[in-house]
PDB file of C-alpha atoms in Angstrom:
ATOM      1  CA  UNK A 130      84.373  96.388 134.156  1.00 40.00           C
ATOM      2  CA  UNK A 131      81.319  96.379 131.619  1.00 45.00           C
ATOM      3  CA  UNK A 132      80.887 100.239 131.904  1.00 54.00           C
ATOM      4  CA  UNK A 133      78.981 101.307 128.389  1.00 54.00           C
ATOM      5  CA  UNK A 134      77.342 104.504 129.537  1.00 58.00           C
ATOM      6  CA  UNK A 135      77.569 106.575 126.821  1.00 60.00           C
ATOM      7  CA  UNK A 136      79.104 103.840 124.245  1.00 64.00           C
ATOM      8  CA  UNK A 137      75.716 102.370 122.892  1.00 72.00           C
ATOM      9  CA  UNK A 138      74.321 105.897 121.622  1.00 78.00           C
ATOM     10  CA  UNK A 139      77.472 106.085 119.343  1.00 85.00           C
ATOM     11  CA  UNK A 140      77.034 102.610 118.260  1.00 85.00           C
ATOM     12  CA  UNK A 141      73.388 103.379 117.251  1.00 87.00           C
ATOM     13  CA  UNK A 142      74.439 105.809 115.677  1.00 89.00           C
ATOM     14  CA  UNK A 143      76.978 104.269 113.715  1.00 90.00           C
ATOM     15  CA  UNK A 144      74.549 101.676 112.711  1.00 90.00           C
ATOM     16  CA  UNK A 145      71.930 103.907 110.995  1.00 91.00           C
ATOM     17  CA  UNK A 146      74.595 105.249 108.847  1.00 92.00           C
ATOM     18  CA  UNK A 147      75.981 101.777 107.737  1.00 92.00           C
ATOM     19  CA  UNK A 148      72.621 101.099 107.199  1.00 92.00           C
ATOM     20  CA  UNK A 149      71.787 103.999 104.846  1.00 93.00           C
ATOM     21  CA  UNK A 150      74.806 102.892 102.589  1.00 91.00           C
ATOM     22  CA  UNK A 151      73.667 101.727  99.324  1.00 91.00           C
ATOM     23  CA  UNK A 152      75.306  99.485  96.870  1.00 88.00           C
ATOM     24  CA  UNK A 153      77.190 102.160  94.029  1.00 88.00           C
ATOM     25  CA  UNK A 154      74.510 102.952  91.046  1.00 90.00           C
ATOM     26  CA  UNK A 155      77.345 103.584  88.335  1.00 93.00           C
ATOM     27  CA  UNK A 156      79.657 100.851  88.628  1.00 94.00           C
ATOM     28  CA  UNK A 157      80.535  99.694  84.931  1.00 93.00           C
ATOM     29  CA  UNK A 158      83.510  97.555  85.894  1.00 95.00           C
ATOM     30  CA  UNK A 159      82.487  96.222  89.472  1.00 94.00           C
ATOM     31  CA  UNK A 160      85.379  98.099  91.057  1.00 95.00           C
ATOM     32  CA  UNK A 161      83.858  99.671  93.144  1.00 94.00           C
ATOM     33  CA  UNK A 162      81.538  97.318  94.479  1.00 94.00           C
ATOM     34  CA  UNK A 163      84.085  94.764  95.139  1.00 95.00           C
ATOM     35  CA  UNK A 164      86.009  97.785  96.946  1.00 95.00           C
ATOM     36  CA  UNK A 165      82.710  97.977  99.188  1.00 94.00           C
ATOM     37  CA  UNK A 166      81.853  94.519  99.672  1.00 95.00           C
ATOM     38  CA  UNK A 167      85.465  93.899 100.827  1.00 96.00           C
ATOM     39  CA  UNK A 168      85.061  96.761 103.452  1.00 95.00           C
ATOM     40  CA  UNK A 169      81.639  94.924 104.646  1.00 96.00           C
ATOM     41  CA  UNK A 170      83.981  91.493 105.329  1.00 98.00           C
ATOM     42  CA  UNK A 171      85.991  93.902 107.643  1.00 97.00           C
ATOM     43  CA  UNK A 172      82.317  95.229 109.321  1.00 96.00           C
ATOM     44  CA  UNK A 173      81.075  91.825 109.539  1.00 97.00           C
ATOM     45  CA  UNK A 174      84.947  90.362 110.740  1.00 98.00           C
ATOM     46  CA  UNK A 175      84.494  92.987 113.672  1.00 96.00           C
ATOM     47  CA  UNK A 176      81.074  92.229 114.871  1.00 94.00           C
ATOM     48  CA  UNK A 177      81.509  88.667 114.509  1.00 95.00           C
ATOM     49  CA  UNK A 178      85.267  89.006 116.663  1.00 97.00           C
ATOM     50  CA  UNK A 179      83.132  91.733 119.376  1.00 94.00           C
ATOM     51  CA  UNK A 180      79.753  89.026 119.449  1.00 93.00           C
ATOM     52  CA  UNK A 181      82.227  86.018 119.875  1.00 94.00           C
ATOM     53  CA  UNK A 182      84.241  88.583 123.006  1.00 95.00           C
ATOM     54  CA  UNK A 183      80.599  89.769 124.743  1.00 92.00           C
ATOM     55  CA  UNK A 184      79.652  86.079 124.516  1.00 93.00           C
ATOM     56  CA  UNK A 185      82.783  84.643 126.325  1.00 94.00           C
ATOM     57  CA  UNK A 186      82.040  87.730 128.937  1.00 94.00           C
ATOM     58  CA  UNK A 187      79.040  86.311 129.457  1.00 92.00           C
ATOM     59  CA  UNK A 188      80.149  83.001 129.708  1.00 93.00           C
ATOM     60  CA  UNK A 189      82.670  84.087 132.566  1.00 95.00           C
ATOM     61  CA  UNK A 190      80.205  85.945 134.270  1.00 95.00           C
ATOM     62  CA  UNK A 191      77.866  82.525 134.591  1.00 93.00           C
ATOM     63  CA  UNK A 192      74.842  84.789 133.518  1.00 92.00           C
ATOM     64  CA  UNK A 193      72.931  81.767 131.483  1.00 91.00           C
ATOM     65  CA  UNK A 194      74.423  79.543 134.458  1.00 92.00           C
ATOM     66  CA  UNK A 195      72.689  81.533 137.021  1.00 93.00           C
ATOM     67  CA  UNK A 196      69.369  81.652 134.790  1.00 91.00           C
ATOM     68  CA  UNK A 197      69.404  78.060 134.517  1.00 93.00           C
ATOM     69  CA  UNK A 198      70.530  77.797 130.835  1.00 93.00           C
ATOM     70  CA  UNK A 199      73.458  78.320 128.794  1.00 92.00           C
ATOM     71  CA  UNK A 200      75.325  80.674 126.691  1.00 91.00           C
ATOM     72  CA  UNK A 201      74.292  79.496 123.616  1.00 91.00           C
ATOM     73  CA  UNK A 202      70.978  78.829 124.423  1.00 92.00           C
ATOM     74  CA  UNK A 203      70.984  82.501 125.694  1.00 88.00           C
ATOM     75  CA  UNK A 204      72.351  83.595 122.358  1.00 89.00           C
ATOM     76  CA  UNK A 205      70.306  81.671 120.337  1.00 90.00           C
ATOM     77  CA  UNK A 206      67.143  83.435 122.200  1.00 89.00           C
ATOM     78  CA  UNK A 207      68.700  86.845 121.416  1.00 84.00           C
TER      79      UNK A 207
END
């Protein structure tokens, strides 16, 4: 069910190259900065929409239940 062999290296991945990305240098009008900060809502949409889906996997698996604690508390300690 939870098989991510293989997934996390791509993610890793992915995330040193969003982090690289710098703001635009030679934006006179803001264009294309508002162009890029709308396509970091969509980034952030997605990992908030995947957190919120790993988070209710957890919840169904009881993992903070059998560690004597709770899903938020577990993802407040992450």
């Amino acid at each position: 069910m939870f098989d991510y062999h293989g997934v996390m290296a791509p993610l890793e991945s992915l995330l040193d190259q969003l982090a690289g990305i710098t703001p635009p240098t030679d934006d006179p009008t803001g264009r294309t900065t508002i162009s890029e900060l709308e396509l970091w809502r969509k980034v952030r949409n997605l990992a908030d929409h995947r957190i919120a889906t790993c988070a209710g996997d957890l919840d169904d698996l009881r993992v903070a239940e059998k560690a004597g604690s709770t899903t938020k508390k577990l993802l407040i300690e992450m």
